Each structure stands twice: as structure tokens, then as C-alpha cells.
Amino acid sequence: MIEAALDALLIVLHPSRIGFMFLGIFIGIIVGLLPGLSGTVGMSLLLPFVFGLDPFVGMALLIGMVAVVHTGDTFPSILLGIPGTSGSQATIMDGFPLAKQGQASRAMGASFFCSMVGGVAGGIALYLMIPFARPLISAFSSPELFMLTMLGLSMAGLLAGKSPIKGVISGLLGLLIGSIGSAPAVAEYRYTFGSLYLSSGVSLPVVALSIFAFPIMITMLTNKGTISSNGELKGGILQGVKDSIKNKFLVLRSALIGTLVGFVPGLGGSVVDWLAYGAAQKTVKNNYFGKGDIRGVIAPESANNAKEGGSLVPTLLFGIPGSGTTAILLGGLTLMGLEAGPRMLTTDLPVTLSIVWTLVFANIFGALLCMVLIRPISKFSMIPGEKIVPFLLVLLILGAFQSNFSWGDLIVFVVIGLLGYAMTILDWPRPPLLIGFVLALSAERYYWISIERYGWSWLSSPIVIILAIVILLLLTGGTLIKRFTKSVETDGGGISQ
């Protein structure tokens, strides 16, 4: 295996393949920079160009792009409070407040360093898991996948700060919006009101952009002034890197979470950053998440790049896409004359190992390139909001419209955007709504498949029981920690008086 890996390294280092990898990195950063686009869109744009290409060249282009999309999407998430892709939503929670405090460079320095570490960790995990992947993937059937979605939904209350009830209600509202369209278990449509557009449901990019971006634009117009409230840039790139090294265990733990979530087909990158953020929120001491805590940037950014390495395991070895991006990657394999499955471990093993090397190199070079761009791009936070909003509005409308190329996307964008603005004014948490929306169909689908196939016997599965215990520990542990914190604050207040 080691000898084969060294042979694959020599193949990857060929000048032509390195050139295509850098082309993919450049495209990936651009896709991440533009709000509303995603790895799926970038992959779709590249797919026609890989037809008939040498597999090593084609994979260098595709993996180079995929590896850095979740690095480039940090720019709009931190500077503008708008998710560059669905995998950068949690970064907004603390990254945007840091930008408001004039610490955009510090936040992005930490983000890119953690993205690099997470991406390299994901590549190493892909290499190490190749021999053991089959029994691991086959252990997860519909009951286990259902419990994993429940684990994701349990984060709704945890991410609501001091109002877990509001978080639960917000998550349920997300489930309701996610259930619009065709039901996965029965042949009927729900909440479509006779609209052909709603019969296929509401798309994730539209919801993600509207719930976060729309309120930010209104706020920027009404408040006026610059994003950075103090009118200066503080905390440089190296400070962010130092913060990451100081919290090295958080970086590694979040990268592990990202890799494990990536292993599970269908769970997707829209959840991994929230899982890592929620885990960090409950385990990091003396945190002030949501108000500009650098650790709230470190956790999700370490996880979302690590997820890519994990998601390639079921994609390459079983032909089961771990996300929308890897689903298109399967089409790219076919166009290049490859077939996902056991052959990727035998006949096409050099291609598989070249993917590992490309993933590692692309994450390193992509992060370094983004670090070079931090200083000039950070100056966007110094531009008055009313000058940025018209440009952003064009990008967001295009980003929303490209989901289905339907006018319905724009109507939904405005409606859910107004809902997001109302939630902002009333101090209701928005992340739980997005989590509920993302997991709605998966939860329902896996639940019905489990019932139809196993009855209620699936509740006795060891993995299901373990996941149920983890969920209970998260929920009860979070409640106990909040009560303990309140009691400490009360006692402290009494002493100070």
C-alpha cells in the first residue's frame, strides 16, 4: 500500500496534473467566494470538460476544485455574514461578529489554517480507511441513518443559546418548510397549494441565502456605516493561526467529527459544521459563542474540509454519494471510463491514491492562496454597507435563481428572507430552522424505510441504542450545564454585591 502511494505521488507531481489541480483550486475559490454557488454548481460547470480526459488529469481538476470550495466560502461568511456555501453557515455565528469588531483578518487566518488542517486530516483518513471501509459503511442501514439525523436535529435546541424552547420551535418550523413538496413515503404532495413549483420542494441554497443574507442586507441599509463597527482592522493573520494552534485539540476533534460525518452517505455537508459548532459550544470552557469567539470559527472550519475526505470513502468504494458534490463526481468517473466500486481498490487503485494526494495538496495550496488574499479582501469590511448591498443583491438573486431557474425561487427568497428578518428582530435563533430544513426529508425517509423493513425491532440495534444515549447525553448535559452556569452567575452576582 505504501509503495502504491509513492507511485501515485509521482503521478500527481507530473507538471500537467499539477497545472490542472491549480486550475481546479482557482475555480473552487471563485465558486466559494460567490454567495449562492456551491461545490455542486462548480462540479456541474467542470463536468463537461472532463469527458475523455486522462483519469489522473480529470481527477486533479475535479478534486482540486472540491477541496477548496469550503475554504473560499469563508470570505463572504465572515466579511458579510452571508454563507458562501451550505457548509459555511455555522462560521457566520462568530466570524461575522469578529468582522464587526475589526478582526476579520484574524478570523480568516484561523479559518484558513483550520481548513488546511481539516482537509489534510480528511485526506489521511481516506487513505487509512480504504482497507477498512467496507465493514464500516455496511454497518449503517436506514435505522442508524435515522438516528444520525436525530442527532443532527438535537442540535437545534443546543444552538439556541439561552432559549432552547425557541430553538426547538425554530427547528420544527424548518422541518415544516422542508416537508413541502412530494412525500418520500406516500404518493402525495404536501403544502403545495396547487403550485407546480412547490411540488418539488424548496431548494437549500434559496433557504440558506434568504434566512441569513436577506436580514443582513436590510440591517446594512438601515444601520449605514461599515461592517467593521470601529472603523479599523485589528488582529492579523498570524494571530488567527496562533489561536488555532493554541486550540489544537479543538481543531483535531472537529476534524474527526467532520471525517466521521463524511463517512455517512447522505448526511451531507450542510450539517457537519453545525455538529462541530454545537459540540464545541458544549465542551469549550468560558466560551462566548455567537458574540465573536474565535473558537466558534475554528470548530466548523476544521470540520467542513475534513468532511470531503470522509465523503469520498462511500463514493469511490461503493458508488454511494456522500453529498450532492460527490454524486456529480460519480458522473465524472463514468465520463473518464472509471467505475466506482471494488475496482477502485484493485485495478484503479493508483487513481484512488492520486485522489488522496490531490486532496491533501489542494487543501494546503488553497489555504495558502486564500491567506495571501486575506488583507486586500478584508478591506471589504471597511466599505459602507449601502455601497455593497446593490452588488450583493445581484449576486444573491443570481444565486437563488440558479437553483431551479424559476421565478418561484425569487419569491421564496423574499418570503423566507422576511421571515428571517422578523426572527432577527424578535431574537429567535435562525440556525435551528436551517438544520430542521436540511434534515427533514432524510429523517422522514429513513424512518419509513426502517418501519417498513424492520417493524419496531430496529430499536434494539446496538448502534441505534448508542446514538440514542449520545442524543440524551447532549440534551440533558446541555440543560444541566446551563443551570449550573446560571447558578454560578447568580452566586457570583451576590458575592460582588
Short mmCIF file of C-alpha atoms in Angstrom, two decimals, residues 115-393:
data_model
loop_
_atom_site.label_atom_id
_atom_site.label_comp_id
_atom_site.label_asym_id
_atom_site.label_seq_id
_atom_site.Cartn_x
_atom_site.Cartn_y
_atom_site.Cartn_z
CA SER A 115 -9.42 24.39 6.80
CA MET A 116 -5.97 23.28 5.73
CA VAL A 117 -5.51 21.05 8.78
CA GLY A 118 -9.02 19.62 8.40
CA GLY A 119 -8.55 18.95 4.69
CA VAL A 120 -5.23 17.19 5.24
CA ALA A 121 -6.81 15.16 8.06
CA GLY A 122 -9.64 14.17 5.72
CA GLY A 123 -7.15 13.04 3.07
CA ILE A 124 -5.20 10.98 5.60
CA ALA A 125 -8.44 9.45 6.89
CA LEU A 126 -9.40 8.50 3.33
CA TYR A 127 -6.06 6.74 2.90
CA LEU A 128 -6.25 4.93 6.25
CA MET A 129 -9.89 3.89 5.80
CA ILE A 130 -9.51 2.32 2.38
CA PRO A 131 -8.75 -1.18 3.76
CA PHE A 132 -11.45 -0.98 6.47
CA ALA A 133 -14.19 0.93 4.70
CA ARG A 134 -16.43 -1.95 3.61
CA PRO A 135 -17.48 -3.24 7.08
CA LEU A 136 -17.88 0.32 8.40
CA ILE A 137 -20.17 1.53 5.62
CA SER A 138 -22.22 -1.68 5.57
CA ALA A 139 -22.93 -1.30 9.32
CA PHE A 140 -25.10 1.76 8.64
CA SER A 141 -28.57 0.94 7.34
CA SER A 142 -31.74 3.04 7.49
CA PRO A 143 -32.26 2.79 11.32
CA GLU A 144 -28.74 4.01 12.05
CA LEU A 145 -29.05 6.76 9.46
CA PHE A 146 -32.35 7.86 11.02
CA MET A 147 -30.71 8.14 14.44
CA LEU A 148 -27.90 10.20 12.92
CA THR A 149 -30.46 12.64 11.54
CA MET A 150 -32.00 12.78 15.03
CA LEU A 151 -28.54 13.60 16.36
CA GLY A 152 -28.40 16.50 13.93
CA LEU A 153 -31.89 17.68 14.92
CA SER A 154 -30.95 17.56 18.60
CA MET A 155 -28.52 20.37 17.86
CA ALA A 156 -31.50 22.69 17.23
CA GLY A 157 -32.14 23.21 20.92
CA LEU A 158 -28.45 23.31 21.81
CA LEU A 159 -27.68 26.09 19.33
CA ALA A 160 -30.42 28.33 20.67
CA GLY A 161 -28.30 29.75 23.47
CA LYS A 162 -30.43 30.77 26.45
CA SER A 163 -33.75 29.91 24.75
CA PRO A 164 -33.85 26.17 23.97
CA ILE A 165 -37.63 26.29 23.54
CA LYS A 166 -37.24 28.89 20.79
CA GLY A 167 -34.58 26.68 19.22
CA VAL A 168 -36.92 23.67 19.19
CA ILE A 169 -39.77 25.71 17.67
CA SER A 170 -37.41 27.14 15.08
CA GLY A 171 -36.20 23.61 14.23
CA LEU A 172 -39.80 22.40 13.89
CA LEU A 173 -40.52 25.31 11.55
CA GLY A 174 -37.54 24.19 9.47
CA LEU A 175 -38.96 20.66 9.38
CA LEU A 176 -42.28 22.07 8.19
CA ILE A 177 -40.64 24.05 5.36
CA GLY A 178 -38.52 21.01 4.46
CA SER A 179 -41.61 18.83 4.14
CA ILE A 180 -43.07 20.97 1.34
CA GLY A 181 -43.40 19.01 -1.91
CA SER A 182 -43.57 15.30 -2.59
CA ALA A 183 -43.62 12.99 0.44
CA PRO A 184 -40.90 10.31 0.34
CA ALA A 185 -43.11 7.59 1.85
CA VAL A 186 -46.51 8.09 0.18
CA ALA A 187 -47.59 9.16 -3.28
CA GLU A 188 -48.88 12.62 -2.41
CA TYR A 189 -47.84 16.27 -2.33
CA ARG A 190 -47.90 18.42 0.78
CA TYR A 191 -48.35 22.17 1.28
CA THR A 192 -48.02 22.91 -2.45
CA PHE A 193 -51.32 24.89 -2.65
CA GLY A 194 -51.64 23.82 -6.27
CA SER A 195 -48.27 25.32 -7.23
CA LEU A 196 -46.17 23.31 -9.69
CA TYR A 197 -43.02 25.00 -8.36
CA LEU A 198 -43.63 23.87 -4.78
CA SER A 199 -44.27 20.27 -5.86
CA SER A 200 -40.51 19.69 -5.97
CA GLY A 201 -39.94 21.41 -2.61
CA VAL A 202 -37.89 24.45 -1.69
CA SER A 203 -34.19 24.29 -2.54
CA LEU A 204 -31.48 24.51 0.11
CA PRO A 205 -29.46 27.36 -1.49
CA VAL A 206 -32.55 29.60 -1.55
CA VAL A 207 -33.36 28.92 2.12
CA ALA A 208 -29.75 29.30 3.27
CA LEU A 209 -29.26 32.58 1.42
CA SER A 210 -32.59 34.10 2.41
CA ILE A 211 -32.53 33.18 6.11
CA PHE A 212 -29.04 34.65 6.59
CA ALA A 213 -28.33 37.08 3.75
CA PHE A 214 -31.66 38.92 3.48
CA PRO A 215 -31.69 40.15 7.12
CA ILE A 216 -28.03 41.18 6.85
CA MET A 217 -28.75 43.32 3.78
CA ILE A 218 -31.64 45.10 5.48
CA THR A 219 -29.50 45.69 8.56
CA MET A 220 -26.63 47.08 6.47
CA LEU A 221 -29.01 49.51 4.75
CA THR A 222 -30.74 50.66 7.93
CA ASN A 223 -27.66 50.98 10.12
CA LYS A 224 -25.44 52.51 7.44
CA GLY A 225 -21.74 52.79 8.19
CA THR A 226 -19.23 50.00 7.59
CA ILE A 227 -19.41 46.32 8.58
CA SER A 228 -16.48 46.88 10.93
CA SER A 229 -18.09 48.98 13.64
CA ASN A 230 -14.87 50.54 14.93
CA GLY A 231 -13.61 51.60 11.51
CA GLU A 232 -10.28 49.78 11.66
CA LEU A 233 -8.78 46.35 11.06
CA LYS A 234 -7.24 44.65 14.07
CA GLY A 235 -5.85 41.18 14.74
CA GLY A 236 -3.75 39.95 11.85
CA ILE A 237 -3.49 36.64 10.02
CA LEU A 238 -0.75 35.30 12.28
CA GLN A 239 -2.89 35.96 15.33
CA GLY A 240 -5.57 33.70 13.86
CA VAL A 241 -3.01 30.97 13.17
CA LYS A 242 -1.75 31.27 16.76
CA ASP A 243 -5.33 30.98 18.03
CA SER A 244 -5.74 27.76 16.05
CA ILE A 245 -2.50 26.26 17.37
CA LYS A 246 -3.49 27.24 20.90
CA ASN A 247 -6.75 25.31 20.42
CA LYS A 248 -5.13 22.37 18.64
CA PHE A 249 -7.26 19.76 20.40
CA LEU A 250 -10.44 21.53 19.28
CA VAL A 251 -9.09 21.59 15.71
CA LEU A 252 -8.32 17.86 15.73
CA ARG A 253 -11.58 16.92 17.45
CA SER A 254 -13.64 18.93 14.97
CA ALA A 255 -11.71 17.43 12.04
CA LEU A 256 -12.54 13.98 13.41
CA ILE A 257 -16.24 14.90 13.61
CA GLY A 258 -16.12 16.15 10.01
CA THR A 259 -14.46 12.97 8.79
CA LEU A 260 -16.94 10.69 10.58
CA VAL A 261 -19.94 12.65 9.29
CA GLY A 262 -18.47 12.45 5.79
CA PHE A 263 -18.36 8.66 6.05
CA VAL A 264 -22.15 8.53 6.38
CA PRO A 265 -23.82 8.65 2.93
CA GLY A 266 -26.48 11.31 2.54
CA LEU A 267 -25.84 13.22 5.75
CA GLY A 268 -24.06 15.87 3.71
CA GLY A 269 -22.00 18.97 4.30
CA SER A 270 -24.99 21.10 5.30
CA VAL A 271 -24.97 19.57 8.78
CA VAL A 272 -21.32 18.88 9.59
CA ASP A 273 -20.42 22.46 10.51
CA TRP A 274 -23.39 22.70 12.89
CA LEU A 275 -22.48 19.39 14.55
CA ALA A 276 -18.90 20.57 15.10
CA TYR A 277 -20.09 24.00 16.28
CA GLY A 278 -22.61 22.51 18.69
CA ALA A 279 -20.06 20.04 20.07
CA ALA A 280 -17.57 22.86 20.61
CA GLN A 281 -20.19 25.04 22.27
CA LYS A 282 -20.88 22.34 24.85
CA THR A 283 -17.28 21.32 25.52
CA VAL A 284 -15.26 24.55 25.38
CA LYS A 285 -14.96 26.31 28.72
CA ASN A 286 -15.61 30.02 29.25
CA ASN A 287 -16.93 30.49 25.73
CA TYR A 288 -18.99 33.37 24.38
CA PHE A 289 -20.11 31.72 21.15
CA GLY A 290 -22.25 33.90 18.91
CA LYS A 291 -20.54 37.09 20.08
CA GLY A 292 -17.17 36.82 18.35
CA ASP A 293 -15.42 33.81 19.92
CA ILE A 294 -12.59 32.68 17.62
CA ARG A 295 -13.22 29.09 18.70
CA GLY A 296 -16.64 29.36 17.05
CA VAL A 297 -14.79 29.80 13.76
CA ILE A 298 -12.14 27.13 14.40
CA ALA A 299 -14.60 24.27 15.04
CA PRO A 300 -16.80 24.41 11.90
CA GLU A 301 -13.94 25.30 9.57
CA SER A 302 -11.88 22.31 10.77
CA ALA A 303 -14.86 20.03 10.19
CA ASN A 304 -16.21 21.11 6.80
CA ASN A 305 -12.98 20.47 4.88
CA ALA A 306 -12.32 17.19 6.71
CA LYS A 307 -15.76 16.04 5.61
CA GLU A 308 -14.68 15.90 1.96
CA GLY A 309 -12.14 13.15 2.63
CA GLY A 310 -14.70 11.14 4.57
CA SER A 311 -17.42 11.50 1.93
CA LEU A 312 -15.11 10.13 -0.76
CA VAL A 313 -14.95 6.75 1.03
CA PRO A 314 -18.54 5.62 0.26
CA THR A 315 -18.45 7.44 -3.09
CA LEU A 316 -15.35 5.76 -4.51
CA LEU A 317 -15.65 2.35 -2.88
CA PHE A 318 -19.39 1.70 -3.04
CA GLY A 319 -20.76 4.17 -5.56
CA ILE A 320 -22.85 5.74 -2.79
CA PRO A 321 -22.52 9.54 -2.96
CA GLY A 322 -21.90 11.17 0.41
CA SER A 323 -23.17 14.55 -0.84
CA GLY A 324 -24.50 16.33 -3.92
CA THR A 325 -20.95 17.19 -4.97
CA THR A 326 -19.77 13.58 -4.80
CA ALA A 327 -22.91 12.48 -6.67
CA ILE A 328 -21.74 14.57 -9.62
CA LEU A 329 -18.22 13.21 -9.10
CA LEU A 330 -19.61 9.75 -9.84
CA GLY A 331 -20.74 11.08 -13.21
CA GLY A 332 -17.23 12.43 -13.78
CA LEU A 333 -15.77 8.97 -13.08
CA THR A 334 -18.06 7.48 -15.71
CA LEU A 335 -17.11 10.12 -18.28
CA MET A 336 -13.45 9.20 -17.75
CA GLY A 337 -14.09 5.48 -18.14
CA LEU A 338 -13.93 4.62 -14.43
CA GLU A 339 -16.44 2.81 -12.26
CA ALA A 340 -16.90 3.37 -8.53
CA GLY A 341 -16.76 0.19 -6.50
CA PRO A 342 -14.31 -2.61 -5.66
CA ARG A 343 -12.26 -1.84 -8.79
CA MET A 344 -11.12 1.38 -7.14
CA LEU A 345 -9.22 -0.82 -4.65
CA THR A 346 -7.72 -3.14 -7.25
CA THR A 347 -7.36 -2.20 -10.92
CA ASP A 348 -7.86 1.54 -10.38
CA LEU A 349 -6.05 1.79 -7.04
CA PRO A 350 -3.49 4.30 -8.47
CA VAL A 351 -6.36 6.67 -9.33
CA THR A 352 -7.80 6.32 -5.83
CA LEU A 353 -4.44 7.09 -4.24
CA SER A 354 -3.88 10.02 -6.60
CA ILE A 355 -7.17 11.44 -5.32
CA VAL A 356 -5.80 11.21 -1.76
CA TRP A 357 -2.64 13.13 -2.71
CA THR A 358 -4.59 15.73 -4.70
CA LEU A 359 -6.94 16.28 -1.77
CA VAL A 360 -4.01 16.92 0.57
CA PHE A 361 -2.06 19.18 -1.81
CA ALA A 362 -5.13 21.16 -2.88
CA ASN A 363 -6.06 21.93 0.72
CA ILE A 364 -2.55 23.14 1.51
CA PHE A 365 -2.11 25.29 -1.60
CA GLY A 366 -5.70 26.56 -1.49
CA ALA A 367 -5.37 27.70 2.12
CA LEU A 368 -2.05 29.42 1.43
CA LEU A 369 -3.51 31.22 -1.58
CA CYS A 370 -6.51 32.38 0.46
CA MET A 371 -4.17 33.67 3.17
CA VAL A 372 -2.41 35.80 0.57
CA LEU A 373 -5.79 37.29 -0.39
CA ILE A 374 -6.93 38.00 3.19
CA ARG A 375 -5.50 41.50 3.56
CA PRO A 376 -6.96 43.01 0.36
CA ILE A 377 -10.31 41.22 0.65
CA SER A 378 -10.65 42.10 4.37
CA LYS A 379 -10.92 45.74 3.32
CA PHE A 380 -14.45 44.97 2.14
CA SER A 381 -15.47 45.23 5.80
CA MET A 382 -14.45 48.91 5.67
CA ILE A 383 -16.78 49.78 2.77
CA PRO A 384 -20.12 51.43 3.70
CA GLY A 385 -23.00 48.97 3.65
CA GLU A 386 -25.19 50.93 1.22
CA LYS A 387 -22.43 50.66 -1.41
CA ILE A 388 -22.09 46.87 -1.00
CA VAL A 389 -25.78 45.94 -0.87
CA PRO A 390 -26.65 46.59 -4.57
CA PHE A 391 -23.74 44.39 -5.70
CA LEU A 392 -24.67 41.70 -3.17
CA LEU A 393 -28.30 41.82 -4.17
#
